[in-house]
C-alpha atoms as a printed R data frame, in Angstrom:
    type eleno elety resid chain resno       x       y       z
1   ATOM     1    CA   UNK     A     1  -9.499  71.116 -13.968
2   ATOM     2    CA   UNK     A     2  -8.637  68.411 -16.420
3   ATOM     3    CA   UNK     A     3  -5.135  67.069 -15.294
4   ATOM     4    CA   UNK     A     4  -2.997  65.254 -17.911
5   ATOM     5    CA   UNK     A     5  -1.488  61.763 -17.322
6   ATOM     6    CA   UNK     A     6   2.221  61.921 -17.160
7   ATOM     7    CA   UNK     A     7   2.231  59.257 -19.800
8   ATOM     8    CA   UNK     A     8   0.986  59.196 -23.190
9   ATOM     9    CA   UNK     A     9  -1.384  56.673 -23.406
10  ATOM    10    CA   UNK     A    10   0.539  54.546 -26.264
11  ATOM    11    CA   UNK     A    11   3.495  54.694 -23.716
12  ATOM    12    CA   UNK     A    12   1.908  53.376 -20.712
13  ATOM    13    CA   UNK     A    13   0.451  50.569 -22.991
14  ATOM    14    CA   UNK     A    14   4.187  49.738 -23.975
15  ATOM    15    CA   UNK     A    15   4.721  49.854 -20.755
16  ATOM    16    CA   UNK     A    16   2.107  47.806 -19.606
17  ATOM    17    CA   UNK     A    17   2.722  45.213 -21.860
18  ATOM    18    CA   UNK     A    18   6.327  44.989 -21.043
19  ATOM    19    CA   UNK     A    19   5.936  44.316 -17.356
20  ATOM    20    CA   UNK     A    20   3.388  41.501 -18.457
21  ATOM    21    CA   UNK     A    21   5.859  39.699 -20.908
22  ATOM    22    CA   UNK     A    22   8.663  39.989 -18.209
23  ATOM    23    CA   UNK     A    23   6.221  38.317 -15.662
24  ATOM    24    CA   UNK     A    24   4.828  36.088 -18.042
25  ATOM    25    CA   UNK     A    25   8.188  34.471 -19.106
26  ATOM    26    CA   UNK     A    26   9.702  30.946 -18.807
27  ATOM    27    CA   UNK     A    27  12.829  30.392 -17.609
28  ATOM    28    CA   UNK     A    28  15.415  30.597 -20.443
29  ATOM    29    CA   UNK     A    29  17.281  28.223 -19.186
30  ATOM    30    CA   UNK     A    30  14.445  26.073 -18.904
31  ATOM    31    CA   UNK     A    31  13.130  26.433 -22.520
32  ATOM    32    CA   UNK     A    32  16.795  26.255 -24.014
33  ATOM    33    CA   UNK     A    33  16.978  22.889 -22.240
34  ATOM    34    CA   UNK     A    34  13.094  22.011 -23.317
35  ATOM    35    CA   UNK     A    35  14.463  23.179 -26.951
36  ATOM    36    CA   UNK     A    36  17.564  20.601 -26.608
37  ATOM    37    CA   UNK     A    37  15.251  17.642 -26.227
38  ATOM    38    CA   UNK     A    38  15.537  17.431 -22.226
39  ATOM    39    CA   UNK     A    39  11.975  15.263 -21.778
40  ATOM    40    CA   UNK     A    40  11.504  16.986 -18.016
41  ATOM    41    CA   UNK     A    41  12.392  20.429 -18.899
42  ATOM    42    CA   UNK     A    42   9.683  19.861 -21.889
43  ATOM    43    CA   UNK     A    43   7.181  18.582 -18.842
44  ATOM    44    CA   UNK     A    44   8.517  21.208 -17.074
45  ATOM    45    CA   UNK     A    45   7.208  23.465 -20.081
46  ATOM    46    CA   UNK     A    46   4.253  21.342 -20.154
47  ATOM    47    CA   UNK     A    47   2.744  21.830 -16.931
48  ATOM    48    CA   UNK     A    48   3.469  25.929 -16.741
49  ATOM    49    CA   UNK     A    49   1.755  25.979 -20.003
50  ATOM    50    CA   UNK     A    50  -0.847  24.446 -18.555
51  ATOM    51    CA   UNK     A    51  -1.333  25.705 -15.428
52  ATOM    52    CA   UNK     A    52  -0.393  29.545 -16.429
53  ATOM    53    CA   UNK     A    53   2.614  29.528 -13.620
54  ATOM    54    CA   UNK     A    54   4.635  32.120 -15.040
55  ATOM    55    CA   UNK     A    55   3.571  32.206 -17.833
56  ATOM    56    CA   UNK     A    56  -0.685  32.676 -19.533
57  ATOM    57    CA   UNK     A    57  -2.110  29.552 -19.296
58  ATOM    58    CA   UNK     A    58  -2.376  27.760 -23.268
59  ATOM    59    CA   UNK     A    59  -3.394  24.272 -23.061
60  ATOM    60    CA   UNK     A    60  -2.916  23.839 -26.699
61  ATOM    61    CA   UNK     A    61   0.632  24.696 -26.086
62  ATOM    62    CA   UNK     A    62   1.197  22.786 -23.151
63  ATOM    63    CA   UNK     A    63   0.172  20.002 -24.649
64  ATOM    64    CA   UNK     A    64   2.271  19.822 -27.573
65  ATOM    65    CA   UNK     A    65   4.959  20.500 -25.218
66  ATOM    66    CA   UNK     A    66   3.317  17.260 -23.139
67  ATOM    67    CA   UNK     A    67   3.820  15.398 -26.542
68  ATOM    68    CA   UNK     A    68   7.500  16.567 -26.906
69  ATOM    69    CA   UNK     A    69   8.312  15.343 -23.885
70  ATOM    70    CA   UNK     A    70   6.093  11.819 -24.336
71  ATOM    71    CA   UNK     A    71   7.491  11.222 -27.413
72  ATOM    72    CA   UNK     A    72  10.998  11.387 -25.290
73  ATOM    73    CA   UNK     A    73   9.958   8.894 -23.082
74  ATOM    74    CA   UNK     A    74   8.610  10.728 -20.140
75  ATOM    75    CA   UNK     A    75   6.249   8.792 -17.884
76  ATOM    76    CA   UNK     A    76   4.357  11.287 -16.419
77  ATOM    77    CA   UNK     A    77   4.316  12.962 -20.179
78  ATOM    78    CA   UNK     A    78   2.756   9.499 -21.323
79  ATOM    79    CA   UNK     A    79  -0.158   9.198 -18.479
80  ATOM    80    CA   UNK     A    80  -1.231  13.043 -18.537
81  ATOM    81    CA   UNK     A    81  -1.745  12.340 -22.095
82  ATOM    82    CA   UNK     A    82  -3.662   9.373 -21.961
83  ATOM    83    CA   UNK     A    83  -5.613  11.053 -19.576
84  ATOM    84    CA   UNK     A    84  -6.866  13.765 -21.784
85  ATOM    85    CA   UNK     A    85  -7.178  12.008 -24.392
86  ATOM    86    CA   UNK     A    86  -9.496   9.815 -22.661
87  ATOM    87    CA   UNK     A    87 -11.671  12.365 -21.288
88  ATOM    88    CA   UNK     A    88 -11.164  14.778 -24.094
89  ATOM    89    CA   UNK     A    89  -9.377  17.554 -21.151
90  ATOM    90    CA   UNK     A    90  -7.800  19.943 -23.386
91  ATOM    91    CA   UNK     A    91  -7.934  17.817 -26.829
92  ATOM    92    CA   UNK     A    92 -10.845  15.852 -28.668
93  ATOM    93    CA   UNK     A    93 -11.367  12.845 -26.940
94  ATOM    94    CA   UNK     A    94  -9.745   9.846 -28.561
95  ATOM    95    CA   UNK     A    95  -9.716   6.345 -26.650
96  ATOM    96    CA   UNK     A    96  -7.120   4.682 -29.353
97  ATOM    97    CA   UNK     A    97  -4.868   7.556 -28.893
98  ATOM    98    CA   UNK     A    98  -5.318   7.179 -24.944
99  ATOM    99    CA   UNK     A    99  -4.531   3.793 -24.854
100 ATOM   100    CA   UNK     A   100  -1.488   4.180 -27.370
101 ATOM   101    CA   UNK     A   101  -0.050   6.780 -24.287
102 ATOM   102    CA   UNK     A   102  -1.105   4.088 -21.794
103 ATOM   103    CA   UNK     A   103   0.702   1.609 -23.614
104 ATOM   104    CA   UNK     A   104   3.951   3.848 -24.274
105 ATOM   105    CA   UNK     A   105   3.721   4.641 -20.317
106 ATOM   106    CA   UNK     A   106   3.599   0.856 -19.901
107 ATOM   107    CA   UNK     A   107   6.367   0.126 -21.446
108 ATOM   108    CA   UNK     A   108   8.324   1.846 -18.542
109 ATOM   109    CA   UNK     A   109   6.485  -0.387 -16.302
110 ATOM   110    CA   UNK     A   110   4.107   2.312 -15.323
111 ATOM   111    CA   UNK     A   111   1.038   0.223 -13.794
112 ATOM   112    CA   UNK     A   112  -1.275   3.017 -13.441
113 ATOM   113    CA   UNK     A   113  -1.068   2.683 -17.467
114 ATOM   114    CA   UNK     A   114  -1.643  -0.901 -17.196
115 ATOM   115    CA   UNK     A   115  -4.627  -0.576 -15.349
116 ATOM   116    CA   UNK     A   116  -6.050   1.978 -17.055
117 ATOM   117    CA   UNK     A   117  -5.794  -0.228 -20.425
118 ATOM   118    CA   UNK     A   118  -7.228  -3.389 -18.592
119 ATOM   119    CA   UNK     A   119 -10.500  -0.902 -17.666
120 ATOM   120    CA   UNK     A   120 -10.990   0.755 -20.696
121 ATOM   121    CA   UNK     A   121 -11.633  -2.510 -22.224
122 ATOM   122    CA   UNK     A   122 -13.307  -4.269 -19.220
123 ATOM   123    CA   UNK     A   123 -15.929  -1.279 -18.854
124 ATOM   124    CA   UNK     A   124 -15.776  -0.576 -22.429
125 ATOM   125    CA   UNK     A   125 -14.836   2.980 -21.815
126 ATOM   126    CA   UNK     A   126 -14.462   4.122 -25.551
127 ATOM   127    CA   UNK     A   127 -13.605   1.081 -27.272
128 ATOM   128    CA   UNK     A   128 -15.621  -2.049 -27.506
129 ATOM   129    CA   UNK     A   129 -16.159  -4.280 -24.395
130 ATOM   130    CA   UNK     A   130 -12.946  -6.888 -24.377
131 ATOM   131    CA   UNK     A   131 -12.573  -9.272 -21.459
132 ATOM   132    CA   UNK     A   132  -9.634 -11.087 -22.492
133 ATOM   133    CA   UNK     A   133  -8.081  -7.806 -23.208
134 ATOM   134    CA   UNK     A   134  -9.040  -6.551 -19.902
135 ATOM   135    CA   UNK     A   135  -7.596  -9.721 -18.347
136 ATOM   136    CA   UNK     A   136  -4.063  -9.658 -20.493
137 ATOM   137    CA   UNK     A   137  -3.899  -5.934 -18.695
138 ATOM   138    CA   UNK     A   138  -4.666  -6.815 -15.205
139 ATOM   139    CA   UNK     A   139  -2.312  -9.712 -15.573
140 ATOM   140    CA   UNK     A   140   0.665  -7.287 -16.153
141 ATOM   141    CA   UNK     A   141   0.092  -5.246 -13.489
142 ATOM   142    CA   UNK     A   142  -0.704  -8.232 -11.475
143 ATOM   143    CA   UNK     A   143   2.402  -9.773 -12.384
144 ATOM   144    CA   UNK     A   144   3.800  -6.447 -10.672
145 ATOM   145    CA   UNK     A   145   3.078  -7.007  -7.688
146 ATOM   146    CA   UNK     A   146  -0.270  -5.070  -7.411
147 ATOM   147    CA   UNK     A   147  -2.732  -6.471  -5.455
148 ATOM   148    CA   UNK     A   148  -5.857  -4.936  -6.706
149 ATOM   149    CA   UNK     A   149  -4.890  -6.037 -10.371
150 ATOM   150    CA   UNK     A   150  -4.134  -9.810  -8.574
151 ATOM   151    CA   UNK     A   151  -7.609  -9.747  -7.019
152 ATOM   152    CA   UNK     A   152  -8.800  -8.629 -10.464
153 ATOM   153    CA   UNK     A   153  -7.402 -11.681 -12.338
154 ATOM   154    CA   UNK     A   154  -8.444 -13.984  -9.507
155 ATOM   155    CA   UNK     A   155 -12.188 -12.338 -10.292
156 ATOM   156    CA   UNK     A   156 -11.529 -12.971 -13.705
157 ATOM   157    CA   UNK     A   157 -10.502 -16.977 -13.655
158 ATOM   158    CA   UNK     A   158 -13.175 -17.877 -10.860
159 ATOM   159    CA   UNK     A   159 -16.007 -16.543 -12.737
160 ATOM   160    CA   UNK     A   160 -14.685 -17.446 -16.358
161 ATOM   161    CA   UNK     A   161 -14.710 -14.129 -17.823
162 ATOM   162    CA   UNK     A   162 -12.130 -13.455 -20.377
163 ATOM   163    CA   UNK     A   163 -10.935 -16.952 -20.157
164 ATOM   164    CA   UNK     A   164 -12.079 -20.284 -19.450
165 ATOM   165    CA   UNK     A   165 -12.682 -21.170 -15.475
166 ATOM   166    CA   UNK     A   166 -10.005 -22.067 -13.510
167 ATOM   167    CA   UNK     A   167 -10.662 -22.218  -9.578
168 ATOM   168    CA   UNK     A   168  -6.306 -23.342  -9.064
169 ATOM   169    CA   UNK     A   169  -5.734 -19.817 -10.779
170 ATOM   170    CA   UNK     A   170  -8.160 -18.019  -8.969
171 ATOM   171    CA   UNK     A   171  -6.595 -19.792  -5.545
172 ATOM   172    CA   UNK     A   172  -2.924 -18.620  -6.478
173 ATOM   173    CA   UNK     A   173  -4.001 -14.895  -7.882
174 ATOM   174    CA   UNK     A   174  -5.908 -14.492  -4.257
175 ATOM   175    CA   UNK     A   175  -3.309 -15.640  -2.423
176 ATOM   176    CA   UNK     A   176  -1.036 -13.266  -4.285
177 ATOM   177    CA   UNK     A   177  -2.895 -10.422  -3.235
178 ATOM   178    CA   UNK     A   178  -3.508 -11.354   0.543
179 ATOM   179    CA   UNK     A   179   0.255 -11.964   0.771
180 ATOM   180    CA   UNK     A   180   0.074  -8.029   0.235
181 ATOM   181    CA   UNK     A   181  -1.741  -7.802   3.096
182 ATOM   182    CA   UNK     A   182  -5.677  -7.678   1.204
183 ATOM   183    CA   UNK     A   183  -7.523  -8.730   3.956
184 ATOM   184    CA   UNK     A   184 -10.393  -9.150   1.225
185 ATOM   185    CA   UNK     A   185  -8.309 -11.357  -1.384
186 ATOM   186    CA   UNK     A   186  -7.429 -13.531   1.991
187 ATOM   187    CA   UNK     A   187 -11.125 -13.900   2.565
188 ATOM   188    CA   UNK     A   188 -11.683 -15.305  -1.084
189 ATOM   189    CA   UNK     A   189  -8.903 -17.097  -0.543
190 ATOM   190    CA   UNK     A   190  -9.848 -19.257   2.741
191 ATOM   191    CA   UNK     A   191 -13.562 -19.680   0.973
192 ATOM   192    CA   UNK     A   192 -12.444 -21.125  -2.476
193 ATOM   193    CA   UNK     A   193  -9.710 -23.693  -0.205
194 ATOM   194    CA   UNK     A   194 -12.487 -24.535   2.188
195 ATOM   195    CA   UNK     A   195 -14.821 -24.828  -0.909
196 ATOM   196    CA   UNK     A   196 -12.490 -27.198  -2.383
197 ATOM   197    CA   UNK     A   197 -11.182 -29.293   0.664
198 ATOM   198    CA   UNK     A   198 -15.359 -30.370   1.134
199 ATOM   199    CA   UNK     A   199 -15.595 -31.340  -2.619
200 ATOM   200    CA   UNK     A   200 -12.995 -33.647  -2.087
201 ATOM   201    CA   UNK     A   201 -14.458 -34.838   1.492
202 ATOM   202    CA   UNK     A   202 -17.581 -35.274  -0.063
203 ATOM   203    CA   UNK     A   203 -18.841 -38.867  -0.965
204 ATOM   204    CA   UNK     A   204 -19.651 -39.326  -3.953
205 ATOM   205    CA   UNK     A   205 -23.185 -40.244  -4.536
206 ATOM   206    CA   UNK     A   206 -24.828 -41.889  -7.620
């Protein structure tokens, strides 16, 4: 014997689809504040978007909600956005439009952006191979205190790439970095001195 559902089919579709949309929501209170121009609620949006938590995952969405929030100066906004850009996650891959994130994220003294610049154009990751560019990048982060951008520029004026040679600023970018506690920048460090201290004990010979 054929038994008959207790539910029309169109109603248990309706009600189907109403459970999903109630589970599938964002918090209103979140979106209104998203909707007001609140950069993290917009990340907030951003990254549920993207990751379907609460709501079905859209990456187009999320990341026009990633570009709200960017364009109201959110860090975080700025680098996930240079990321996919640069690796085309999500969007068609677009090095200019990466760096012009990395550069916005920059701004805020973000040195993850920084770096990322200084790569690009040392590895030529998208845009044309640009030492000096590469070195005018490291330098900012260096100038932040990061030691792998210090040993960078150190790399940079010892072997005369990007700039001209210049064995004093490769001696004061090392020691920058072993004062961090790089036991290899401290290493390059002692060699170029001791490399220099024999030059100048050295007779000079016809």
């Amino acid at each position: 014997m054929v038994t008959k559902s207790l539910f029309p089919a169109a109603a248990l579709f309706t009600l189907v689809m109403t459970t999903a949309s109630v589970q599938a929501a964002i918090d209103p209170t979140l979106m209104a504040r998203a909707e007001k121009d609140d950069a993290e609620a917009q990340y907030q949006v951003a990254q549920a978007y993207l990751n379907g938590k609460g709501v079905e995952k859209n990456v187009e969405e999320g990341v026009d909600w990633l570009k709200e929030a960017a364009g109201n100066d959110h860090v975080y906004a700025q680098m996930q956005l240079g990321n996919r850009f640069r690796t085309g996650d999500g969007v068609k891959k677009n090095p200019l439009r990466a760096i012009y994130y990395y550069r916005e994220a920059s701004k805020q003294g973000n040195i993850y952006a920084m770096m990322n610049i200084a790569y690009m154009y040392n590895k030529g990751d998208g845009v044309p191979v640009n030492y000096g560019k590469a070195l005018t990048w490291f330098k900012k982060a260096a100038d932040l205190n990061d030691s792998r951008a210090q040993i960078l520029v150190a790399d940079k004026y010892e072997r005369g790439e990007g700039t001209e040679k210049n064995k004093e600023k490769a001696v004061e970018y090392y020691l920058k970095a072993c004062n961090n506690g790089d036991d290899y920048a401290c290493s390059q460090y002692t060699n170029l001195t001791q490399i220099s201290e024999e030059m100048m004990n050295t007779p000079f010979k016809k």
